[in-house]
PDB file of C-alpha atoms in Angstrom:
ATOM      1  CA  MET T  11      55.351  44.534  35.778  1.00  0.00           C
ATOM      2  CA  ARG T  12      58.185  46.690  35.293  1.00  0.00           C
ATOM      3  CA  GLY T  13      60.116  44.327  32.962  1.00  0.00           C
ATOM      4  CA  ASP T  14      56.993  44.249  30.437  1.00  0.00           C
ATOM      5  CA  ARG T  15      56.937  47.913  30.576  1.00  0.00           C
ATOM      6  CA  LEU T  16      60.660  48.326  29.512  1.00  0.00           C
ATOM      7  CA  VAL T  17      60.071  45.767  26.444  1.00  0.00           C
ATOM      8  CA  SER T  18      56.783  48.052  25.681  1.00  0.00           C
ATOM      9  CA  ILE T  19      58.933  51.113  25.734  1.00  0.00           C
ATOM     10  CA  LEU T  20      61.415  49.480  23.557  1.00  0.00           C
ATOM     11  CA  LEU T  21      59.231  48.274  20.884  1.00  0.00           C
ATOM     12  CA  LEU T  22      57.664  51.588  20.875  1.00  0.00           C
ATOM     13  CA  LEU T  23      60.852  53.369  20.631  1.00  0.00           C
ATOM     14  CA  GLN T  24      61.452  50.990  17.610  1.00  0.00           C
ATOM     15  CA  ALA T  25      57.860  51.579  15.971  1.00  0.00           C
ATOM     16  CA  HIS T  26      58.358  55.803  16.192  1.00  0.00           C
ATOM     17  CA  ARG T  27      61.325  57.407  15.153  1.00  0.00           C
ATOM     18  CA  GLN T  28      60.851  59.806  17.992  1.00  0.00           C
ATOM     19  CA  ILE T  29      58.257  59.802  20.956  1.00  0.00           C
ATOM     20  CA  THR T  30      57.879  61.917  23.884  1.00  0.00           C
ATOM     21  CA  ALA T  31      57.965  60.927  27.909  1.00  0.00           C
ATOM     22  CA  LYS T  32      54.191  62.415  27.534  1.00  0.00           C
ATOM     23  CA  GLU T  33      52.972  60.212  25.091  1.00  0.00           C
ATOM     24  CA  LEU T  34      54.824  57.249  26.484  1.00  0.00           C
ATOM     25  CA  ALA T  35      53.361  57.878  29.584  1.00  0.00           C
ATOM     26  CA  GLU T  36      49.634  58.276  28.174  1.00  0.00           C
ATOM     27  CA  LYS T  37      50.034  54.776  26.075  1.00  0.00           C
ATOM     28  CA  LEU T  38      51.547  52.782  29.240  1.00  0.00           C
ATOM     29  CA  GLU T  39      49.184  54.569  31.548  1.00  0.00           C
ATOM     30  CA  VAL T  40      52.023  55.693  34.098  1.00  0.00           C
ATOM     31  CA  SER T  41      53.259  58.993  35.251  1.00  0.00           C
ATOM     32  CA  GLU T  42      56.182  60.794  33.219  1.00  0.00           C
ATOM     33  CA  ARG T  43      58.598  60.254  36.247  1.00  0.00           C
ATOM     34  CA  THR T  44      58.166  56.544  35.633  1.00  0.00           C
ATOM     35  CA  ILE T  45      58.961  56.880  32.042  1.00  0.00           C
ATOM     36  CA  TYR T  46      62.165  58.645  33.162  1.00  0.00           C
ATOM     37  CA  ARG T  47      63.307  56.060  35.448  1.00  0.00           C
ATOM     38  CA  ASP T  48      62.622  53.692  32.950  1.00  0.00           C
ATOM     39  CA  MET T  49      64.656  55.276  30.339  1.00  0.00           C
ATOM     40  CA  GLU T  50      67.586  55.105  33.066  1.00  0.00           C
ATOM     41  CA  ALA T  51      66.811  51.600  33.296  1.00  0.00           C
ATOM     42  CA  LEU T  52      67.263  50.820  29.511  1.00  0.00           C
ATOM     43  CA  SER T  53      70.613  52.808  29.305  1.00  0.00           C
ATOM     44  CA  ARG T  54      72.196  51.031  32.103  1.00  0.00           C
ATOM     45  CA  SER T  55      71.318  48.017  30.443  1.00  0.00           C
ATOM     46  CA  GLY T  56      73.120  49.006  27.045  1.00  0.00           C
ATOM     47  CA  ILE T  57      69.962  49.949  25.229  1.00  0.00           C
ATOM     48  CA  PRO T  58      71.322  53.138  23.328  1.00  0.00           C
ATOM     49  CA  VAL T  59      68.296  55.530  24.085  1.00  0.00           C
ATOM     50  CA  VAL T  60      68.652  59.282  22.786  1.00  0.00           C
ATOM     51  CA  ALA T  61      67.109  62.272  24.742  1.00  0.00           C
ATOM     52  CA  GLU T  62      66.743  65.097  22.726  1.00  0.00           C
ATOM     53  CA  ARG T  63      65.505  68.493  24.496  1.00  0.00           C
ATOM     54  CA  GLY T  64      63.512  71.441  23.425  1.00  0.00           C
ATOM     55  CA  LYS T  65      59.796  71.757  21.740  1.00  0.00           C
ATOM     56  CA  ASN T  66      60.238  69.488  19.045  1.00  0.00           C
ATOM     57  CA  GLY T  67      62.174  66.871  21.443  1.00  0.00           C
ATOM     58  CA  GLY T  68      61.689  63.643  22.709  1.00  0.00           C
ATOM     59  CA  TRP T  69      63.217  60.050  22.867  1.00  0.00           C
ATOM     60  CA  SER T  70      64.616  58.000  20.364  1.00  0.00           C
ATOM     61  CA  LEU T  71      67.078  54.825  19.648  1.00  0.00           C
ATOM     62  CA  LEU T  72      70.512  55.584  18.106  1.00  0.00           C
ATOM     63  CA  GLU T  73      70.031  55.143  14.285  1.00  0.00           C
ATOM     64  CA  ASN T  74      70.357  51.907  12.907  1.00  0.00           C
ATOM     65  CA  TYR T  75      69.695  50.016  16.050  1.00  0.00           C
ATOM     66  CA  ARG T  76      67.491  47.277  16.076  1.00  0.00           C
ATOM     67  CA  THR T  77      66.113  44.523  18.481  1.00  0.00           C
ATOM     68  CA  THR T  78      64.915  41.181  17.653  1.00  0.00           C
ATOM     69  CA  LEU T  79      63.268  41.271  20.800  1.00  0.00           C
ATOM     70  CA  THR T  80      59.423  40.445  20.800  1.00  0.00           C
ATOM     71  CA  GLY T  81      58.340  40.357  24.129  1.00  0.00           C
ATOM     72  CA  LEU T  82      55.189  38.777  23.565  1.00  0.00           C
ATOM     73  CA  LYS T  83      53.436  37.718  26.659  1.00  0.00           C
ATOM     74  CA  GLU T  84      50.939  34.664  26.899  1.00  0.00           C
ATOM     75  CA  SER T  85      47.947  36.875  26.887  1.00  0.00           C
ATOM     76  CA  GLU T  86      49.108  38.982  23.833  1.00  0.00           C
ATOM     77  CA  ILE T  87      49.856  35.516  22.195  1.00  0.00           C
ATOM     78  CA  ARG T  88      46.171  34.621  22.832  1.00  0.00           C
ATOM     79  CA  ALA T  89      44.946  37.976  21.383  1.00  0.00           C
ATOM     80  CA  LEU T  90      47.117  37.678  18.278  1.00  0.00           C
ATOM     81  CA  PHE T  91      46.024  34.473  17.602  1.00  0.00           C
ATOM     82  CA  VAL T  92      42.151  34.668  18.303  1.00  0.00           C
ATOM     83  CA  PRO T  93      40.559  33.510  14.810  1.00  0.00           C
ATOM     84  CA  PRO T  94      38.852  36.560  12.482  1.00  0.00           C
ATOM     85  CA  SER T  95      35.770  35.708  10.855  1.00  0.00           C
ATOM     86  CA  SER T  96      36.358  33.031   8.022  1.00  0.00           C
ATOM     87  CA  GLN T  97      33.297  34.449   6.333  1.00  0.00           C
ATOM     88  CA  LEU T  98      34.784  37.840   5.735  1.00  0.00           C
ATOM     89  CA  LEU T  99      38.108  36.744   5.127  1.00  0.00           C
ATOM     90  CA  GLU T 100      36.439  34.665   2.247  1.00  0.00           C
ATOM     91  CA  ASP T 101      34.824  37.820   0.939  1.00  0.00           C
ATOM     92  CA  LEU T 102      38.282  39.374   0.924  1.00  0.00           C
ATOM     93  CA  GLY T 103      39.528  36.443  -0.848  1.00  0.00           C
ATOM     94  CA  LEU T 104      42.362  36.211   2.181  1.00  0.00           C
ATOM     95  CA  ALA T 105      41.197  32.788   3.665  1.00  0.00           C
ATOM     96  CA  ARG T 106      44.001  30.648   2.689  1.00  0.00           C
ATOM     97  CA  THR T 107      46.333  33.544   2.901  1.00  0.00           C
ATOM     98  CA  SER T 108      45.418  33.928   6.570  1.00  0.00           C
ATOM     99  CA  GLU T 109      45.882  30.328   7.335  1.00  0.00           C
ATOM    100  CA  GLU T 110      49.603  30.535   5.974  1.00  0.00           C
ATOM    101  CA  ALA T 111      50.424  33.309   7.648  1.00  0.00           C
ATOM    102  CA  ARG T 112      48.932  31.767  10.636  1.00  0.00           C
ATOM    103  CA  ASN T 113      51.185  28.876  10.469  1.00  0.00           C
ATOM    104  CA  LYS T 114      54.136  30.946   9.740  1.00  0.00           C
ATOM    105  CA  LEU T 115      53.576  32.908  12.662  1.00  0.00           C
ATOM    106  CA  ILE T 116      53.345  29.797  15.011  1.00  0.00           C
ATOM    107  CA  ALA T 117      56.524  28.249  13.912  1.00  0.00           C
ATOM    108  CA  SER T 118      58.197  31.451  14.365  1.00  0.00           C
ATOM    109  CA  LEU T 119      57.464  31.483  18.275  1.00  0.00           C
ATOM    110  CA  PRO T 120      59.423  29.969  20.667  1.00  0.00           C
ATOM    111  CA  GLU T 121      58.557  26.216  21.404  1.00  0.00           C
ATOM    112  CA  MET T 122      57.271  26.827  24.651  1.00  0.00           C
ATOM    113  CA  TYR T 123      54.486  29.241  23.338  1.00  0.00           C
ATOM    114  CA  GLN T 124      53.646  27.712  20.061  1.00  0.00           C
ATOM    115  CA  GLU T 125      50.998  25.235  22.072  1.00  0.00           C
ATOM    116  CA  HIS T 126      49.246  28.349  23.438  1.00  0.00           C
ATOM    117  CA  ALA T 127      49.124  29.882  20.182  1.00  0.00           C
ATOM    118  CA  LYS T 128      47.434  26.549  18.527  1.00  0.00           C
ATOM    119  CA  GLU T 129      45.005  26.455  21.769  1.00  0.00           C
ATOM    120  CA  ALA T 130      43.651  30.134  20.820  1.00  0.00           C
ATOM    121  CA  TRP T 131      42.642  29.000  17.620  1.00  0.00           C
ATOM    122  CA  ASN T 132      40.988  25.955  18.711  1.00  0.00           C
ATOM    123  CA  ARG T 133      39.331  27.235  21.413  1.00  0.00           C
ATOM    124  CA  ILE T 134      37.823  30.186  20.101  1.00  0.00           C
ATOM    125  CA  HIS T 135      35.783  30.689  16.807  1.00  0.00           C
ATOM    126  CA  VAL T 136      34.215  33.873  15.150  1.00  0.00           C
ATOM    127  CA  ASP T 137      31.192  33.153  13.027  1.00  0.00           C
ATOM    128  CA  THR T 138      29.594  36.453  11.641  1.00  0.00           C
ATOM    129  CA  SER T 139      26.918  34.863   9.444  1.00  0.00           C
ATOM    130  CA  THR T 140      23.296  35.023  10.248  1.00  0.00           C
ATOM    131  CA  TRP T 141      21.355  31.909  11.035  1.00  0.00           C
ATOM    132  CA  ARG T 142      19.633  31.451   7.732  1.00  0.00           C
ATOM    133  CA  ASN T 143      22.930  32.604   6.077  1.00  0.00           C
ATOM    134  CA  ARG T 144      21.446  35.276   3.830  1.00  0.00           C
ATOM    135  CA  LYS T 145      24.582  36.807   2.096  1.00  0.00           C
ATOM    136  CA  GLU T 146      24.383  40.037   0.467  1.00  0.00           C
ATOM    137  CA  LYS T 147      25.410  39.871  -3.242  1.00  0.00           C
ATOM    138  CA  ILE T 148      27.845  42.456  -4.036  1.00  0.00           C
ATOM    139  CA  ASN T 149      28.343  42.677  -7.766  1.00  0.00           C
ATOM    140  CA  SER T 150      31.607  44.799  -7.770  1.00  0.00           C
ATOM    141  CA  PHE T 151      33.139  43.785  -4.699  1.00  0.00           C
ATOM    142  CA  ASP T 152      36.663  43.084  -6.482  1.00  0.00           C
ATOM    143  CA  VAL T 153      36.471  46.297  -8.002  1.00  0.00           C
ATOM    144  CA  LEU T 154      35.890  47.972  -4.808  1.00  0.00           C
ATOM    145  CA  LYS T 155      38.765  46.051  -3.098  1.00  0.00           C
ATOM    146  CA  ASN T 156      41.138  46.842  -5.793  1.00  0.00           C
ATOM    147  CA  ALA T 157      40.500  50.513  -5.621  1.00  0.00           C
ATOM    148  CA  ILE T 158      41.163  50.961  -2.239  1.00  0.00           C
ATOM    149  CA  TRP T 159      44.775  49.975  -2.805  1.00  0.00           C
ATOM    150  CA  THR T 160      45.461  51.462  -5.944  1.00  0.00           C
ATOM    151  CA  GLN T 161      43.620  54.892  -4.935  1.00  0.00           C
ATOM    152  CA  ASN T 162      41.934  55.210  -8.806  1.00  0.00           C
ATOM    153  CA  LYS T 163      38.749  57.336  -8.401  1.00  0.00           C
ATOM    154  CA  LEU T 164      35.574  55.178  -9.455  1.00  0.00           C
ATOM    155  CA  LYS T 165      32.680  55.848 -11.103  1.00  0.00           C
ATOM    156  CA  ILE T 166      29.595  54.019  -9.395  1.00  0.00           C
ATOM    157  CA  THR T 167      25.890  53.418  -9.922  1.00  0.00           C
ATOM    158  CA  TYR T 168      24.289  53.199  -6.586  1.00  0.00           C
ATOM    159  CA  GLU T 169      20.564  52.397  -5.398  1.00  0.00           C
ATOM    160  CA  ARG T 170      19.599  54.289  -2.526  1.00  0.00           C
ATOM    161  CA  ALA T 171      17.133  52.919   0.019  1.00  0.00           C
ATOM    162  CA  ASP T 172      14.439  54.504  -1.148  1.00  0.00           C
ATOM    163  CA  GLY T 173      14.859  53.168  -4.828  1.00  0.00           C
ATOM    164  CA  GLU T 174      16.355  56.033  -6.533  1.00  0.00           C
ATOM    165  CA  ILE T 175      19.582  55.468  -8.814  1.00  0.00           C
ATOM    166  CA  ILE T 176      22.508  58.061  -8.865  1.00  0.00           C
ATOM    167  CA  ASP T 177      25.542  58.116 -10.339  1.00  0.00           C
ATOM    168  CA  ARG T 178      28.580  59.499  -8.816  1.00  0.00           C
ATOM    169  CA  VAL T 179      32.639  59.622  -9.178  1.00  0.00           C
ATOM    170  CA  VAL T 180      34.241  58.918  -5.717  1.00  0.00           C
ATOM    171  CA  GLU T 181      37.691  58.283  -3.942  1.00  0.00           C
ATOM    172  CA  PRO T 182      37.603  54.926  -2.486  1.00  0.00           C
ATOM    173  CA  LEU T 183      38.967  55.009   1.284  1.00  0.00           C
ATOM    174  CA  GLY T 184      37.964  51.923   2.880  1.00  0.00           C
ATOM    175  CA  LEU T 185      35.785  48.830   3.462  1.00  0.00           C
ATOM    176  CA  VAL T 186      33.896  48.329   6.605  1.00  0.00           C
ATOM    177  CA  ALA T 187      32.041  44.953   7.693  1.00  0.00           C
ATOM    178  CA  LYS T 188      29.158  45.445  10.097  1.00  0.00           C
ATOM    179  CA  GLY T 189      28.135  41.999  11.145  1.00  0.00           C
ATOM    180  CA  SER T 190      28.135  40.234   7.779  1.00  0.00           C
ATOM    181  CA  ARG T 191      27.232  43.248   5.795  1.00  0.00           C
ATOM    182  CA  TRP T 192      29.990  45.264   3.860  1.00  0.00           C
ATOM    183  CA  TYR T 193      29.782  49.087   3.625  1.00  0.00           C
ATOM    184  CA  PHE T 194      32.197  51.136   1.262  1.00  0.00           C
ATOM    185  CA  ILE T 195      33.566  54.265   2.634  1.00  0.00           C
ATOM    186  CA  ALA T 196      34.450  56.865   0.080  1.00  0.00           C
ATOM    187  CA  SER T 197      34.612  60.662  -0.293  1.00  0.00           C
ATOM    188  CA  LYS T 198      33.048  62.981  -2.880  1.00  0.00           C
ATOM    189  CA  ASP T 199      35.074  65.726  -5.002  1.00  0.00           C
ATOM    190  CA  ASN T 200      34.201  68.329  -2.134  1.00  0.00           C
ATOM    191  CA  GLY T 201      36.021  66.151   0.436  1.00  0.00           C
ATOM    192  CA  GLU T 202      32.553  64.913   1.963  1.00  0.00           C
ATOM    193  CA  ILE T 203      32.789  61.120   3.087  1.00  0.00           C
ATOM    194  CA  ARG T 204      30.004  58.897   2.604  1.00  0.00           C
ATOM    195  CA  ASN T 205      28.871  55.249   3.398  1.00  0.00           C
ATOM    196  CA  TYR T 206      27.905  53.310   0.580  1.00  0.00           C
ATOM    197  CA  ARG T 207      26.146  49.778   1.313  1.00  0.00           C
ATOM    198  CA  ALA T 208      28.281  47.574  -1.070  1.00  0.00           C
ATOM    199  CA  SER T 209      25.000  45.552  -1.964  1.00  0.00           C
ATOM    200  CA  ARG T 210      23.272  48.469  -3.288  1.00  0.00           C
ATOM    201  CA  ILE T 211      26.535  49.545  -5.571  1.00  0.00           C
ATOM    202  CA  VAL T 212      24.752  48.516  -8.961  1.00  0.00           C
ATOM    203  CA  SER T 213      28.478  49.026 -10.918  1.00  0.00           C
ATOM    204  CA  ALA T 214      31.606  50.332 -10.496  1.00  0.00           C
ATOM    205  CA  VAL T 215      34.079  51.078 -12.802  1.00  0.00           C
ATOM    206  CA  PRO T 216      37.696  52.620 -12.335  1.00  0.00           C
ATOM    207  CA  THR T 217      38.671  55.722 -13.789  1.00  0.00           C
ATOM    208  CA  ALA T 218      42.259  56.529 -15.552  1.00  0.00           C
ATOM    209  CA  GLU T 219      42.303  59.356 -12.419  1.00  0.00           C
ATOM    210  CA  THR T 220      44.149  58.658  -9.160  1.00  0.00           C
ATOM    211  CA  PHE T 221      43.774  60.619  -5.883  1.00  0.00           C
ATOM    212  CA  LYS T 222      45.934  61.549  -2.905  1.00  0.00           C
ATOM    213  CA  ARG T 223      44.263  59.383   0.313  1.00  0.00           C
ATOM    214  CA  PRO T 224      44.030  62.306   3.254  1.00  0.00           C
ATOM    215  CA  LYS T 225      46.874  61.665   5.594  1.00  0.00           C
ATOM    216  CA  ASP T 226      44.636  62.161   8.566  1.00  0.00           C
ATOM    217  CA  PHE T 227      42.096  59.877   7.667  1.00  0.00           C
ATOM    218  CA  ASP T 228      41.645  56.975  10.476  1.00  0.00           C
ATOM    219  CA  LEU T 229      39.051  54.361   8.867  1.00  0.00           C
ATOM    220  CA  ALA T 230      38.089  52.866  12.513  1.00  0.00           C
ATOM    221  CA  ARG T 231      37.792  56.691  14.194  1.00  0.00           C
ATOM    222  CA  TYR T 232      35.547  57.747  11.405  1.00  0.00           C
ATOM    223  CA  TRP T 233      33.219  54.576  11.275  1.00  0.00           C
ATOM    224  CA  THR T 234      32.821  55.123  14.931  1.00  0.00           C
ATOM    225  CA  SER T 235      32.050  58.429  14.923  1.00  0.00           C
ATOM    226  CA  SER T 236      29.581  57.646  11.999  1.00  0.00           C
ATOM    227  CA  THR T 237      27.966  55.049  13.678  1.00  0.00           C
ATOM    228  CA  LYS T 238      27.238  57.121  16.605  1.00  0.00           C
ATOM    229  CA  ALA T 239      25.812  60.141  14.483  1.00  0.00           C
ATOM    230  CA  PHE T 240      23.703  57.565  12.646  1.00  0.00           C
ATOM    231  CA  ILE T 241      21.935  56.061  15.743  1.00  0.00           C
ATOM    232  CA  GLU T 242      21.587  59.584  17.418  1.00  0.00           C
ATOM    233  CA  SER T 243      19.836  60.674  13.988  1.00  0.00           C
ATOM    234  CA  LEU T 244      17.546  57.647  13.862  1.00  0.00           C
ATOM    235  CA  PRO T 245      13.858  58.831  14.607  1.00  0.00           C
ATOM    236  CA  ARG T 246      12.398  57.369  17.920  1.00  0.00           C
ATOM    237  CA  PHE T 247       8.552  56.196  18.609  1.00  0.00           C
ATOM    238  CA  GLU T 248       7.834  55.437  21.989  1.00  0.00           C
ATOM    239  CA  VAL T 249       5.359  53.016  23.400  1.00  0.00           C
ATOM    240  CA  TRP T 250       4.249  52.297  26.846  1.00  0.00           C
ATOM    241  CA  ALA T 251       2.393  48.978  27.011  1.00  0.00           C
ATOM    242  CA  GLU T 252       1.473  45.777  28.894  1.00  0.00           C
ATOM    243  CA  VAL T 253       2.671  42.376  28.036  1.00  0.00           C
ATOM    244  CA  SER T 254       1.906  39.010  28.854  1.00  0.00           C
ATOM    245  CA  PRO T 255       4.520  37.279  31.092  1.00  0.00           C
ATOM    246  CA  SER T 256       4.471  34.370  28.616  1.00  0.00           C
ATOM    247  CA  ILE T 257       6.320  36.624  25.845  1.00  0.00           C
ATOM    248  CA  VAL T 258       8.784  38.751  28.066  1.00  0.00           C
ATOM    249  CA  SER T 259      11.621  36.476  27.024  1.00  0.00           C
ATOM    250  CA  ARG T 260      10.693  36.914  23.347  1.00  0.00           C
ATOM    251  CA  LEU T 261      10.529  40.609  23.338  1.00  0.00           C
ATOM    252  CA  LYS T 262      14.383  40.531  24.765  1.00  0.00           C
ATOM    253  CA  PHE T 263      15.369  38.035  21.914  1.00  0.00           C
ATOM    254  CA  THR T 264      13.158  39.783  18.926  1.00  0.00           C
ATOM    255  CA  ASP T 265      14.910  40.058  15.714  1.00  0.00           C
ATOM    256  CA  ARG T 266      12.813  42.918  14.735  1.00  0.00           C
ATOM    257  CA  PHE T 267      14.243  46.627  15.044  1.00  0.00           C
ATOM    258  CA  VAL T 268      12.583  47.265  18.479  1.00  0.00           C
ATOM    259  CA  GLN T 269      14.678  48.556  21.787  1.00  0.00           C
ATOM    260  CA  ILE T 270      13.227  47.174  25.158  1.00  0.00           C
ATOM    261  CA  ALA T 271      13.925  50.520  27.176  1.00  0.00           C
ATOM    262  CA  SER T 272      12.290  49.213  30.400  1.00  0.00           C
ATOM    263  CA  ILE T 273      10.699  46.250  31.977  1.00  0.00           C
ATOM    264  CA  GLY T 274       8.643  46.693  35.198  1.00  0.00           C
ATOM    265  CA  ASP T 275       7.718  44.109  38.031  1.00  0.00           C
ATOM    266  CA  GLN T 276       4.518  41.767  36.907  1.00  0.00           C
ATOM    267  CA  ARG T 277       1.293  43.524  38.153  1.00  0.00           C
ATOM    268  CA  LYS T 278      -1.580  41.445  40.159  1.00  0.00           C
ATOM    269  CA  GLU T 279      -4.081  41.346  37.179  1.00  0.00           C
ATOM    270  CA  GLY T 280      -0.661  39.160  35.530  1.00  0.00           C
ATOM    271  CA  TRP T 281       0.616  42.125  33.166  1.00  0.00           C
ATOM    272  CA  VAL T 282       4.039  43.311  32.949  1.00  0.00           C
ATOM    273  CA  PRO T 283       4.559  46.894  31.927  1.00  0.00           C
ATOM    274  CA  VAL T 284       7.135  47.915  29.393  1.00  0.00           C
ATOM    275  CA  LYS T 285       8.394  50.718  27.639  1.00  0.00           C
ATOM    276  CA  LEU T 286       9.396  49.972  23.723  1.00  0.00           C
ATOM    277  CA  LEU T 287      11.300  51.959  21.099  1.00  0.00           C
ATOM    278  CA  PHE T 288      10.679  51.978  17.566  1.00  0.00           C
ATOM    279  CA  ASP T 289      12.243  53.994  14.515  1.00  0.00           C
ATOM    280  CA  THR T 290       8.358  54.659  13.295  1.00  0.00           C
ATOM    281  CA  GLU T 291       4.804  54.338  14.457  1.00  0.00           C
ATOM    282  CA  ASP T 292       4.321  51.909  11.450  1.00  0.00           C
ATOM    283  CA  GLU T 293       6.840  49.598  12.739  1.00  0.00           C
ATOM    284  CA  ALA T 294       5.207  49.639  16.117  1.00  0.00           C
ATOM    285  CA  LYS T 295       1.942  48.979  14.944  1.00  0.00           C
ATOM    286  CA  GLY T 296       3.121  45.895  12.603  1.00  0.00           C
ATOM    287  CA  TYR T 297       5.147  44.574  15.665  1.00  0.00           C
ATOM    288  CA  ILE T 298       2.372  44.829  17.977  1.00  0.00           C
ATOM    289  CA  LEU T 299      -0.330  43.509  16.071  1.00  0.00           C
ATOM    290  CA  GLY T 300       1.636  40.408  15.603  1.00  0.00           C
ATOM    291  CA  PHE T 301       1.603  39.103  19.192  1.00  0.00           C
ATOM    292  CA  ALA T 302      -2.279  39.541  18.822  1.00  0.00           C
ATOM    293  CA  ASN T 303      -3.648  39.908  22.345  1.00  0.00           C
ATOM    294  CA  GLN T 304      -0.398  39.331  24.145  1.00  0.00           C
ATOM    295  CA  ILE T 305       0.195  42.942  24.466  1.00  0.00           C
ATOM    296  CA  ARG T 306      -2.032  45.971  25.271  1.00  0.00           C
ATOM    297  CA  VAL T 307      -1.060  49.380  24.332  1.00  0.00           C
ATOM    298  CA  VAL T 308      -1.214  52.095  27.235  1.00  0.00           C
ATOM    299  CA  LYS T 309      -0.094  55.013  25.388  1.00  0.00           C
ATOM    300  CA  PRO T 310      -0.090  56.871  23.072  1.00  0.00           C
ATOM    301  CA  LYS T 311      -4.106  56.416  22.773  1.00  0.00           C
ATOM    302  CA  GLU T 312      -4.418  56.910  19.258  1.00  0.00           C
ATOM    303  CA  LEU T 313      -2.384  54.133  18.573  1.00  0.00           C
ATOM    304  CA  GLN T 314      -4.877  51.534  20.122  1.00  0.00           C
ATOM    305  CA  ASN T 315      -7.341  52.470  17.634  1.00  0.00           C
ATOM    306  CA  LYS T 316      -5.078  52.512  14.831  1.00  0.00           C
ATOM    307  CA  ILE T 317      -4.186  48.887  15.999  1.00  0.00           C
ATOM    308  CA  LEU T 318      -7.597  47.851  16.405  1.00  0.00           C
ATOM    309  CA  ASN T 319      -8.389  49.333  12.661  1.00  0.00           C
ATOM    310  CA  MET T 320      -5.573  47.149  11.297  1.00  0.00           C
ATOM    311  CA  ALA T 321      -7.283  44.000  12.937  1.00  0.00           C
ATOM    312  CA  ARG T 322     -10.522  44.794  11.763  1.00  0.00           C
ATOM    313  CA  ALA T 323      -9.067  45.092   8.339  1.00  0.00           C
ATOM    314  CA  VAL T 324      -7.264  41.928   8.462  1.00  0.00           C
ATOM    315  CA  LEU T 325     -10.431  39.978   9.696  1.00  0.00           C
ATOM    316  CA  ALA T 326     -12.342  41.949   6.973  1.00  0.00           C
ATOM    317  CA  PHE T 327     -10.126  40.850   4.321  1.00  0.00           C
ATOM    318  CA  TYR T 328     -10.136  37.032   5.317  1.00  0.00           C
ATOM    319  CA  ARG T 329     -13.615  36.872   5.458  1.00  0.00           C
ATOM    320  CA  ASP T 330     -13.925  38.078   2.068  1.00  0.00           C
ATOM    321  CA  GLY T 331     -12.176  35.579   0.834  1.00  0.00           C
ATOM    322  CA  GLU T 332     -14.371  32.714   2.135  1.00  0.00           C
TER     323      GLU T 332
END
């Protein structure tokens, strides 16, 4: 256990110009006292670790000291070789490059670990495509990919969810894959960062003007925060209902945007009480009507009448067509 930690400290020192004992302790989840003892152990083993005191001090390696030690454990090798989504790699044009890099990386490992690496690739497969393989068409994906590396501003034409078309000059910051759907992250001139569904970008044209990428921008951290804020801002329409036991499993695995907040115990008369969460009342009406006499709304009471009126309208429509 300590040997693994010493290797981790060495690699962290090699990756950072200088790092404090507190930072090392937080990264390795040990006390600062343990870090000081580990530093003494590294020093005794001949590793040239240097401590600089003061406000801006910390631990570092002597200049120009490097080690070829990788210290990879079996679990780390497995983590490293878990295959990424082949679909997303193809979208990025990196499928073949990824395979070549994997083969080179396997060849660089000690022989005793090579089989473990190959097995990780053979036993786990990541597929982010949908069952019906409905892939979104992205008109300017190559332009978006290039712009996040060249840091050229883009003039984009974007279609909003309501159908409105807007033109905007943006500073490309990154691409995020949510399932099999791509989102383009970019900032406006005022520094505001926005998410754009890549398939709704009608066109994207690079400008001659470049920009400086914000040094403190972390794409993964931003996306986590943005996703959380989006979920919290979603409207909620709550429905208390009773359902037939025969559809309980279907409720759990529905592909519609509905959340099952709670499922109670089956009552004597055979119904199962549930609480359902929808984005809007219209979503609730369409969803519940689709189950016909298998869902009975308890509240809100007014929803019962609205679904009844929808059912009557459907019945009248087909009667008139006879």
